[in-house]
PDB file of C-alpha atoms and ligand atoms in Angstrom:
ATOM      1  CA  MET B 219     -12.443 -42.308  15.914  1.00  0.00           C
ATOM      2  CA  ARG B 220     -10.282 -40.823  13.030  1.00  0.00           C
ATOM      3  CA  GLY B 221      -8.804 -37.375  13.225  1.00  0.00           C
ATOM      4  CA  ARG B 222      -9.655 -34.421  11.102  1.00  0.00           C
ATOM      5  CA  PHE B 223      -7.623 -32.814   8.391  1.00  0.00           C
ATOM      6  CA  ILE B 224      -7.281 -29.320   7.887  1.00  0.00           C
ATOM      7  CA  THR B 225      -5.416 -27.600   5.118  1.00  0.00           C
ATOM      8  CA  LEU B 226      -4.206 -23.971   4.532  1.00  0.00           C
ATOM      9  CA  GLU B 227      -3.975 -22.569   1.309  1.00  0.00           C
ATOM     10  CA  GLY B 228      -3.398 -19.360  -0.281  1.00  0.00           C
ATOM     11  CA  ILE B 229      -0.505 -17.448  -2.432  1.00  0.00           C
ATOM     12  CA  ASP B 230       2.948 -16.504  -0.948  1.00  0.00           C
ATOM     13  CA  GLY B 231       2.349 -13.594   1.337  1.00  0.00           C
ATOM     14  CA  ALA B 232      -1.236 -14.223   1.922  1.00  0.00           C
ATOM     15  CA  GLY B 233      -0.418 -14.560   5.687  1.00  0.00           C
ATOM     16  CA  LYS B 234      -1.524 -18.362   6.173  1.00  0.00           C
ATOM     17  CA  SER B 235       1.499 -19.774   7.900  1.00  0.00           C
ATOM     18  CA  SER B 236       0.801 -16.885  10.698  1.00  0.00           C
ATOM     19  CA  HIS B 237      -2.498 -18.876  11.708  1.00  0.00           C
ATOM     20  CA  VAL B 238      -1.093 -22.371  11.507  1.00  0.00           C
ATOM     21  CA  GLN B 239      -0.115 -22.575  15.356  1.00  0.00           C
ATOM     22  CA  PHE B 240      -3.496 -20.759  16.346  1.00  0.00           C
ATOM     23  CA  ILE B 241      -5.583 -23.648  14.538  1.00  0.00           C
ATOM     24  CA  ALA B 242      -3.454 -26.118  16.135  1.00  0.00           C
ATOM     25  CA  ASP B 243      -3.687 -24.364  19.855  1.00  0.00           C
ATOM     26  CA  GLN B 244      -7.639 -23.987  18.984  1.00  0.00           C
ATOM     27  CA  VAL B 245      -8.076 -27.946  18.322  1.00  0.00           C
ATOM     28  CA  ARG B 246      -5.585 -28.811  21.450  1.00  0.00           C
ATOM     29  CA  GLU B 247      -7.975 -26.963  23.917  1.00  0.00           C
ATOM     30  CA  ARG B 248     -10.457 -29.393  22.991  1.00  0.00           C
ATOM     31  CA  GLY B 249      -8.305 -31.935  24.326  1.00  0.00           C
ATOM     32  CA  VAL B 250      -7.569 -33.208  20.824  1.00  0.00           C
ATOM     33  CA  HIS B 251      -4.073 -34.442  19.776  1.00  0.00           C
ATOM     34  CA  VAL B 252      -2.920 -32.407  16.843  1.00  0.00           C
ATOM     35  CA  ILE B 253      -0.050 -32.350  14.585  1.00  0.00           C
ATOM     36  CA  ASP B 254       1.140 -29.318  12.231  1.00  0.00           C
ATOM     37  CA  THR B 255       3.031 -30.076   9.183  1.00  0.00           C
ATOM     38  CA  ARG B 256       3.684 -28.615   5.737  1.00  0.00           C
ATOM     39  CA  GLU B 257       4.342 -29.016   2.014  1.00  0.00           C
ATOM     40  CA  PRO B 258       6.429 -29.422   0.097  1.00  0.00           C
ATOM     41  CA  GLY B 259       8.093 -31.141   3.305  1.00  0.00           C
ATOM     42  CA  GLY B 260       6.945 -32.949   6.356  1.00  0.00           C
ATOM     43  CA  THR B 261       9.227 -35.752   6.078  1.00  0.00           C
ATOM     44  CA  ARG B 262      13.268 -36.209   5.845  1.00  0.00           C
ATOM     45  CA  VAL B 263      12.509 -36.965   2.093  1.00  0.00           C
ATOM     46  CA  GLY B 264      10.040 -34.139   1.673  1.00  0.00           C
ATOM     47  CA  GLU B 265      12.072 -31.490   3.261  1.00  0.00           C
ATOM     48  CA  ASP B 266      15.236 -32.477   0.929  1.00  0.00           C
ATOM     49  CA  VAL B 267      12.738 -32.240  -2.161  1.00  0.00           C
ATOM     50  CA  ARG B 268      11.835 -28.942  -0.852  1.00  0.00           C
ATOM     51  CA  LYS B 269      15.270 -27.448  -0.971  1.00  0.00           C
ATOM     52  CA  ILE B 270      15.454 -28.685  -4.921  1.00  0.00           C
ATOM     53  CA  VAL B 271      12.132 -27.620  -5.996  1.00  0.00           C
ATOM     54  CA  LEU B 272      11.883 -24.219  -4.402  1.00  0.00           C
ATOM     55  CA  HIS B 273      15.613 -23.363  -5.872  1.00  0.00           C
ATOM     56  CA  GLU B 274      16.633 -25.261  -8.735  1.00  0.00           C
ATOM     57  CA  PRO B 275      15.046 -24.177 -12.199  1.00  0.00           C
ATOM     58  CA  MET B 276      12.929 -26.913 -13.639  1.00  0.00           C
ATOM     59  CA  GLY B 277       9.959 -27.806 -16.017  1.00  0.00           C
ATOM     60  CA  VAL B 278       6.577 -27.680 -14.862  1.00  0.00           C
ATOM     61  CA  ARG B 279       6.111 -31.731 -14.917  1.00  0.00           C
ATOM     62  CA  ALA B 280       9.259 -32.139 -12.783  1.00  0.00           C
ATOM     63  CA  GLU B 281       7.814 -29.536 -10.245  1.00  0.00           C
ATOM     64  CA  ALA B 282       4.783 -31.389 -10.244  1.00  0.00           C
ATOM     65  CA  TYR B 283       6.277 -34.893 -10.028  1.00  0.00           C
ATOM     66  CA  LEU B 284       8.373 -33.735  -7.441  1.00  0.00           C
ATOM     67  CA  MET B 285       5.648 -31.995  -5.171  1.00  0.00           C
ATOM     68  CA  PHE B 286       3.513 -35.377  -5.692  1.00  0.00           C
ATOM     69  CA  GLY B 287       6.592 -37.489  -4.634  1.00  0.00           C
ATOM     70  CA  ALA B 288       7.269 -35.592  -1.241  1.00  0.00           C
ATOM     71  CA  ARG B 289       3.457 -35.874  -1.058  1.00  0.00           C
ATOM     72  CA  SER B 290       3.444 -39.536  -1.218  1.00  0.00           C
ATOM     73  CA  GLU B 291       5.944 -39.994   1.762  1.00  0.00           C
ATOM     74  CA  HIS B 292       4.048 -37.417   3.569  1.00  0.00           C
ATOM     75  CA  VAL B 293       0.950 -39.035   3.291  1.00  0.00           C
ATOM     76  CA  THR B 294       1.923 -42.534   4.148  1.00  0.00           C
ATOM     77  CA  LYS B 295       4.377 -41.804   6.464  1.00  0.00           C
ATOM     78  CA  VAL B 296       2.852 -38.837   8.587  1.00  0.00           C
ATOM     79  CA  ILE B 297      -0.512 -37.892   7.685  1.00  0.00           C
ATOM     80  CA  GLU B 298      -2.564 -41.240   7.122  1.00  0.00           C
ATOM     81  CA  PRO B 299      -0.736 -42.887  10.235  1.00  0.00           C
ATOM     82  CA  ALA B 300      -1.742 -39.637  12.343  1.00  0.00           C
ATOM     83  CA  LEU B 301      -5.290 -39.694  11.263  1.00  0.00           C
ATOM     84  CA  ALA B 302      -5.934 -43.365  11.584  1.00  0.00           C
ATOM     85  CA  ALA B 303      -4.445 -42.867  15.224  1.00  0.00           C
ATOM     86  CA  GLY B 304      -7.184 -40.287  15.881  1.00  0.00           C
ATOM     87  CA  GLU B 305      -5.138 -37.300  15.684  1.00  0.00           C
ATOM     88  CA  TRP B 306      -6.156 -33.979  13.810  1.00  0.00           C
ATOM     89  CA  VAL B 307      -3.409 -33.135  11.113  1.00  0.00           C
ATOM     90  CA  ILE B 308      -2.961 -29.398  10.366  1.00  0.00           C
ATOM     91  CA  CYS B 309      -1.106 -28.932   6.868  1.00  0.00           C
ATOM     92  CA  ASP B 310       0.570 -25.824   5.531  1.00  0.00           C
ATOM     93  CA  ARG B 311      -0.461 -26.523   1.909  1.00  0.00           C
ATOM     94  CA  PHE B 312      -1.545 -29.867   0.221  1.00  0.00           C
ATOM     95  CA  ILE B 313      -2.849 -30.904  -3.318  1.00  0.00           C
ATOM     96  CA  ASP B 314      -4.871 -27.405  -3.949  1.00  0.00           C
ATOM     97  CA  SER B 315      -1.393 -25.944  -4.136  1.00  0.00           C
ATOM     98  CA  THR B 316      -0.196 -28.162  -6.836  1.00  0.00           C
ATOM     99  CA  TYR B 317      -3.671 -27.148  -8.991  1.00  0.00           C
ATOM    100  CA  ALA B 318      -3.040 -23.645  -8.166  1.00  0.00           C
ATOM    101  CA  TYR B 319       0.577 -23.218  -8.694  1.00  0.00           C
ATOM    102  CA  GLN B 320       1.545 -25.889 -11.128  1.00  0.00           C
ATOM    103  CA  CYS B 321      -1.308 -25.948 -13.180  1.00  0.00           C
ATOM    104  CA  GLY B 322      -2.697 -22.096 -12.689  1.00  0.00           C
ATOM    105  CA  GLY B 323       0.810 -20.556 -12.399  1.00  0.00           C
ATOM    106  CA  HIS B 324       2.616 -22.771 -14.723  1.00  0.00           C
ATOM    107  CA  GLY B 325       0.339 -24.303 -17.083  1.00  0.00           C
ATOM    108  CA  LEU B 326       0.402 -28.127 -16.160  1.00  0.00           C
ATOM    109  CA  PRO B 327      -2.172 -29.973 -18.085  1.00  0.00           C
ATOM    110  CA  ARG B 328      -5.360 -30.458 -16.047  1.00  0.00           C
ATOM    111  CA  ALA B 329      -5.278 -34.181 -17.182  1.00  0.00           C
ATOM    112  CA  THR B 330      -1.559 -34.662 -15.837  1.00  0.00           C
ATOM    113  CA  PHE B 331      -2.596 -33.258 -12.481  1.00  0.00           C
ATOM    114  CA  ASP B 332      -5.716 -35.607 -12.525  1.00  0.00           C
ATOM    115  CA  ALA B 333      -3.434 -38.343 -13.092  1.00  0.00           C
ATOM    116  CA  LEU B 334      -1.245 -37.640 -10.344  1.00  0.00           C
ATOM    117  CA  VAL B 335      -3.836 -37.220  -8.035  1.00  0.00           C
ATOM    118  CA  LYS B 336      -5.088 -40.658  -9.043  1.00  0.00           C
ATOM    119  CA  ALA B 337      -1.552 -42.115  -8.725  1.00  0.00           C
ATOM    120  CA  LEU B 338      -1.751 -40.991  -5.204  1.00  0.00           C
ATOM    121  CA  GLU B 339      -4.762 -42.445  -4.162  1.00  0.00           C
ATOM    122  CA  PRO B 340      -5.641 -43.578  -1.260  1.00  0.00           C
ATOM    123  CA  ALA B 341      -4.936 -40.209   0.054  1.00  0.00           C
ATOM    124  CA  PRO B 342      -6.856 -38.435   2.609  1.00  0.00           C
ATOM    125  CA  VAL B 343      -9.217 -35.690   1.370  1.00  0.00           C
ATOM    126  CA  PRO B 344      -8.871 -32.416   3.871  1.00  0.00           C
ATOM    127  CA  ASP B 345     -12.139 -32.094   6.038  1.00  0.00           C
ATOM    128  CA  ALA B 346     -11.802 -28.458   5.728  1.00  0.00           C
ATOM    129  CA  THR B 347      -9.399 -25.983   3.685  1.00  0.00           C
ATOM    130  CA  PHE B 348      -8.964 -22.564   4.679  1.00  0.00           C
ATOM    131  CA  LEU B 349      -8.155 -20.573   1.372  1.00  0.00           C
ATOM    132  CA  PHE B 350      -6.518 -17.279   2.459  1.00  0.00           C
ATOM    133  CA  ASP B 351      -7.346 -15.229  -0.526  1.00  0.00           C
ATOM    134  CA  VAL B 352      -5.609 -11.837  -1.070  1.00  0.00           C
ATOM    135  CA  ASP B 353      -4.618  -9.354  -4.012  1.00  0.00           C
ATOM    136  CA  PRO B 354      -1.128 -10.504  -5.201  1.00  0.00           C
ATOM    137  CA  ALA B 355      -0.061  -6.643  -4.937  1.00  0.00           C
ATOM    138  CA  LEU B 356      -0.956  -6.700  -1.164  1.00  0.00           C
ATOM    139  CA  ALA B 357       0.681 -10.315  -0.797  1.00  0.00           C
ATOM    140  CA  ALA B 358       3.878  -8.990  -2.404  1.00  0.00           C
ATOM    141  CA  GLU B 359       3.885  -5.945  -0.085  1.00  0.00           C
ATOM    142  CA  ARG B 360       3.805  -8.061   2.776  1.00  0.00           C
ATOM    143  CA  GLN B 361       6.619 -10.172   1.532  1.00  0.00           C
ATOM    144  CA  GLN B 362       8.790  -6.910   1.403  1.00  0.00           C
ATOM    145  CA  GLY B 363       9.464  -7.217   5.051  1.00  0.00           C
ATOM    146  CA  GLN B 364      10.908 -10.822   5.036  1.00  0.00           C
ATOM    147  CA  GLN B 365      14.790 -11.296   5.055  1.00  0.00           C
ATOM    148  CA  ARG B 366      15.375 -14.491   3.548  1.00  0.00           C
ATOM    149  CA  THR B 367      16.144 -14.776  -0.295  1.00  0.00           C
ATOM    150  CA  PRO B 368      13.052 -15.334  -2.229  1.00  0.00           C
ATOM    151  CA  ASP B 369      12.778 -19.027  -3.574  1.00  0.00           C
ATOM    152  CA  ARG B 370      11.952 -19.611  -7.064  1.00  0.00           C
ATOM    153  CA  PHE B 371       8.166 -18.858  -6.757  1.00  0.00           C
ATOM    154  CA  GLU B 372       8.233 -15.793  -4.308  1.00  0.00           C
ATOM    155  CA  ARG B 373      10.511 -14.492  -7.522  1.00  0.00           C
ATOM    156  CA  GLU B 374       7.629 -14.877  -9.732  1.00  0.00           C
ATOM    157  CA  LYS B 375       5.798 -11.880 -11.163  1.00  0.00           C
ATOM    158  CA  THR B 376       2.458 -10.475 -10.227  1.00  0.00           C
ATOM    159  CA  ASP B 377       0.562 -11.971 -13.166  1.00  0.00           C
ATOM    160  CA  PHE B 378       1.673 -15.406 -12.078  1.00  0.00           C
ATOM    161  CA  PHE B 379       0.112 -14.798  -8.611  1.00  0.00           C
ATOM    162  CA  ARG B 380      -2.905 -13.719 -10.236  1.00  0.00           C
ATOM    163  CA  ARG B 381      -3.219 -16.878 -12.266  1.00  0.00           C
ATOM    164  CA  VAL B 382      -2.666 -18.957  -9.054  1.00  0.00           C
ATOM    165  CA  ARG B 383      -5.080 -16.698  -7.243  1.00  0.00           C
ATOM    166  CA  GLY B 384      -7.881 -17.423  -9.872  1.00  0.00           C
ATOM    167  CA  ALA B 385      -6.985 -21.295  -9.954  1.00  0.00           C
ATOM    168  CA  TYR B 386      -7.707 -21.174  -6.108  1.00  0.00           C
ATOM    169  CA  LEU B 387     -10.825 -19.688  -6.440  1.00  0.00           C
ATOM    170  CA  GLU B 388     -11.867 -21.760  -9.204  1.00  0.00           C
ATOM    171  CA  ARG B 389     -11.211 -24.536  -6.854  1.00  0.00           C
ATOM    172  CA  ALA B 390     -13.213 -23.243  -4.255  1.00  0.00           C
ATOM    173  CA  ARG B 391     -16.169 -22.606  -6.405  1.00  0.00           C
ATOM    174  CA  ASP B 392     -15.727 -26.312  -7.452  1.00  0.00           C
ATOM    175  CA  GLU B 393     -15.998 -27.517  -3.739  1.00  0.00           C
ATOM    176  CA  PRO B 394     -17.503 -24.925  -1.637  1.00  0.00           C
ATOM    177  CA  ALA B 395     -18.300 -27.692   1.299  1.00  0.00           C
ATOM    178  CA  ARG B 396     -14.403 -28.275   1.613  1.00  0.00           C
ATOM    179  CA  ILE B 397     -12.909 -24.875   0.644  1.00  0.00           C
ATOM    180  CA  ARG B 398     -13.462 -21.986   3.130  1.00  0.00           C
ATOM    181  CA  VAL B 399     -12.559 -18.569   1.414  1.00  0.00           C
ATOM    182  CA  ILE B 400     -11.073 -16.245   3.961  1.00  0.00           C
ATOM    183  CA  ASP B 401     -10.460 -12.761   2.727  1.00  0.00           C
ATOM    184  CA  ALA B 402      -7.147 -12.250   3.981  1.00  0.00           C
ATOM    185  CA  SER B 403      -6.910  -8.752   3.183  1.00  0.00           C
ATOM    186  CA  GLY B 404      -7.076  -6.176   6.257  1.00  0.00           C
ATOM    187  CA  SER B 405      -5.020  -6.033   9.618  1.00  0.00           C
ATOM    188  CA  PHE B 406      -3.884  -9.355  10.982  1.00  0.00           C
ATOM    189  CA  GLU B 407      -6.391  -9.150  13.664  1.00  0.00           C
ATOM    190  CA  GLN B 408      -9.040  -8.717  10.994  1.00  0.00           C
ATOM    191  CA  VAL B 409      -8.192 -11.799   9.397  1.00  0.00           C
ATOM    192  CA  ARG B 410      -8.103 -13.873  12.498  1.00  0.00           C
ATOM    193  CA  ALA B 411     -11.096 -12.961  13.541  1.00  0.00           C
ATOM    194  CA  ARG B 412     -12.621 -14.185  10.013  1.00  0.00           C
ATOM    195  CA  LEU B 413     -10.709 -17.339  10.528  1.00  0.00           C
ATOM    196  CA  GLU B 414     -12.279 -17.988  14.044  1.00  0.00           C
ATOM    197  CA  ALA B 415     -15.487 -17.646  12.460  1.00  0.00           C
ATOM    198  CA  ALA B 416     -14.832 -19.844   9.739  1.00  0.00           C
ATOM    199  CA  LEU B 417     -13.258 -22.374  11.974  1.00  0.00           C
ATOM    200  CA  ALA B 418     -15.826 -22.428  14.846  1.00  0.00           C
ATOM    201  CA  PRO B 419     -18.273 -24.751  12.736  1.00  0.00           C
ATOM    202  CA  VAL B 420     -15.366 -27.259  11.840  1.00  0.00           C
ATOM    203  CA  LEU B 421     -14.046 -27.479  15.502  1.00  0.00           C
ATOM    204  CA  ALA B 422     -17.712 -28.119  16.958  1.00  0.00           C
TER     205      ALA B 422
HETATM  206  N1  ADP F 525      -2.915  -9.349   7.924  1.00  0.00           N
HETATM  207  C1  ADP F 525      -1.616  -8.865   7.674  1.00  0.00           C
HETATM  208  N2  ADP F 525      -1.301  -7.736   7.457  1.00  0.00           N
HETATM  209  C2  ADP F 525      -0.101  -7.543   7.406  1.00  0.00           C
HETATM  210  N3  ADP F 525       0.962  -8.337   7.426  1.00  0.00           N
HETATM  211  C3  ADP F 525       0.623  -9.577   7.566  1.00  0.00           C
HETATM  212  C4  ADP F 525      -0.458 -10.172   7.971  1.00  0.00           C
HETATM  213  N4  ADP F 525      -0.735 -11.261   7.799  1.00  0.00           N
HETATM  214  C5  ADP F 525       0.672 -11.903   7.989  1.00  0.00           C
HETATM  215  N5  ADP F 525       1.515 -10.747   7.695  1.00  0.00           N
HETATM  216  C6  ADP F 525       2.988 -11.029   7.370  1.00  0.00           C
HETATM  217  O1  ADP F 525       3.194 -11.019   6.151  1.00  0.00           O
HETATM  218  C7  ADP F 525       4.244 -11.889   5.873  1.00  0.00           C
HETATM  219  C8  ADP F 525       3.651 -13.131   5.284  1.00  0.00           C
HETATM  220  O2  ADP F 525       3.240 -13.828   5.994  1.00  0.00           O
HETATM  221  P1  ADP F 525       3.098 -15.563   5.991  1.00  0.00           P
HETATM  222  O3  ADP F 525       2.306 -15.851   7.094  1.00  0.00           O
HETATM  223  O4  ADP F 525       4.197 -16.112   6.087  1.00  0.00           O
HETATM  224  O5  ADP F 525       2.414 -15.655   4.809  1.00  0.00           O
HETATM  225  P2  ADP F 525       2.119 -17.126   3.877  1.00  0.00           P
HETATM  226  O6  ADP F 525       2.351 -18.118   4.682  1.00  0.00           O
HETATM  227  O7  ADP F 525       0.756 -16.988   3.178  1.00  0.00           O
HETATM  228  O8  ADP F 525       3.170 -16.992   2.785  1.00  0.00           O
HETATM  229  C9  ADP F 525       4.853 -12.265   7.387  1.00  0.00           C
HETATM  230  O9  ADP F 525       5.916 -11.003   7.296  1.00  0.00           O
HETATM  231  C10 ADP F 525       3.657 -11.861   8.235  1.00  0.00           C
HETATM  232  O10 ADP F 525       4.066 -11.143   9.492  1.00  0.00           O
HETATM  233  C1  TYD F 526       2.731 -27.883  -1.686  1.00  0.00           C
HETATM  234  C2  TYD F 526       3.048 -26.870  -2.952  1.00  0.00           C
HETATM  235  C3  TYD F 526       3.831 -25.919  -2.930  1.00  0.00           C
HETATM  236  N1  TYD F 526       3.923 -25.244  -3.711  1.00  0.00           N
HETATM  237  C4  TYD F 526       5.051 -23.656  -3.457  1.00  0.00           C
HETATM  238  C5  TYD F 526       4.095 -22.749  -3.250  1.00  0.00           C
HETATM  239  C6  TYD F 526       5.170 -22.039  -2.127  1.00  0.00           C
HETATM  240  O1  TYD F 526       5.492 -20.717  -3.197  1.00  0.00           O
HETATM  241  C7  TYD F 526       6.170 -22.845  -1.958  1.00  0.00           C
HETATM  242  C8  TYD F 526       6.137 -23.285  -0.656  1.00  0.00           C
HETATM  243  O2  TYD F 526       6.369 -22.431   0.019  1.00  0.00           O
HETATM  244  P1  TYD F 526       5.656 -21.932   1.398  1.00  0.00           P
HETATM  245  O3  TYD F 526       4.605 -22.888   1.728  1.00  0.00           O
HETATM  246  O4  TYD F 526       5.173 -20.475   1.041  1.00  0.00           O
HETATM  247  O5  TYD F 526       6.761 -21.702   2.571  1.00  0.00           O
HETATM  248  P2  TYD F 526       7.530 -20.421   2.853  1.00  0.00           P
HETATM  249  O6  TYD F 526       6.172 -19.524   3.419  1.00  0.00           O
HETATM  250  O7  TYD F 526       8.221 -20.811   4.041  1.00  0.00           O
HETATM  251  O8  TYD F 526       7.873 -19.664   1.576  1.00  0.00           O
HETATM  252  O9  TYD F 526       6.086 -23.875  -2.802  1.00  0.00           O
HETATM  253  C9  TYD F 526       3.829 -25.397  -5.306  1.00  0.00           C
HETATM  254  O10 TYD F 526       4.287 -24.641  -6.272  1.00  0.00           O
HETATM  255  N2  TYD F 526       3.041 -26.548  -5.357  1.00  0.00           N
HETATM  256  C10 TYD F 526       2.729 -27.426  -4.265  1.00  0.00           C
HETATM  257  O11 TYD F 526       2.274 -28.345  -4.644  1.00  0.00           O
END
């Protein structure tokens, strides 16, 4: 029986990474093997690409090609083999991030994005995507606490994240069966409770 593919999405600081392990544990509790991974990254090549694309200045096309290059390795070497073996995959960011950040944020033409998605085929489509939706100002506040130097994207201004958020919500309107919007404002506990409620039917 093929495994299920769950992705987490949202602007930087939405709080999504804080829930990856929780989701993986919920799946494990049902006796299912699960791996958690992330993009850009997930493989040696992907993690090397991550260092470049998060820190080197470049044009939006190069950004998009690098994200899809890393993704190609990730899908063929990690995600698809795990799903085929019946394991579930929890992935922190996937193709929706490219639409939101490169198209919504940096103006990549939609036709270029669609061509990259096509070139990646056959790629697994997530069975469920949890979009952690939050106001960019609140997300920026949450990032304040973080010690490490912000990457190229985290240094963007609020209007960039407004565009990214808008693109995510557009995706969610286009694919309501796949993308569950989680209101990520409020306390950690409140967000966790909303996630649990949205997760229940996916784990059933
Ligand atoms: N609901 C919340 N309220 C306040 N701070 C939060 C909340 N959720 C996460 N955080 C904190 O915000 C920061 C960003 O969280 P993280 O999960 O890394 O976000 P993302 O992966 O979406 O960028 C972390 O310091 C985390 O502890
Ligand atoms: C997967 C992906 C990520 N990104 C961006 C979103 C994030 O700002 C960054 C990945 O960082 P992120 O996943 O937020 O990791 P961390 O929480 O450790 O910073 O890359 C894209 O622009 N396009 C993509 O296709």
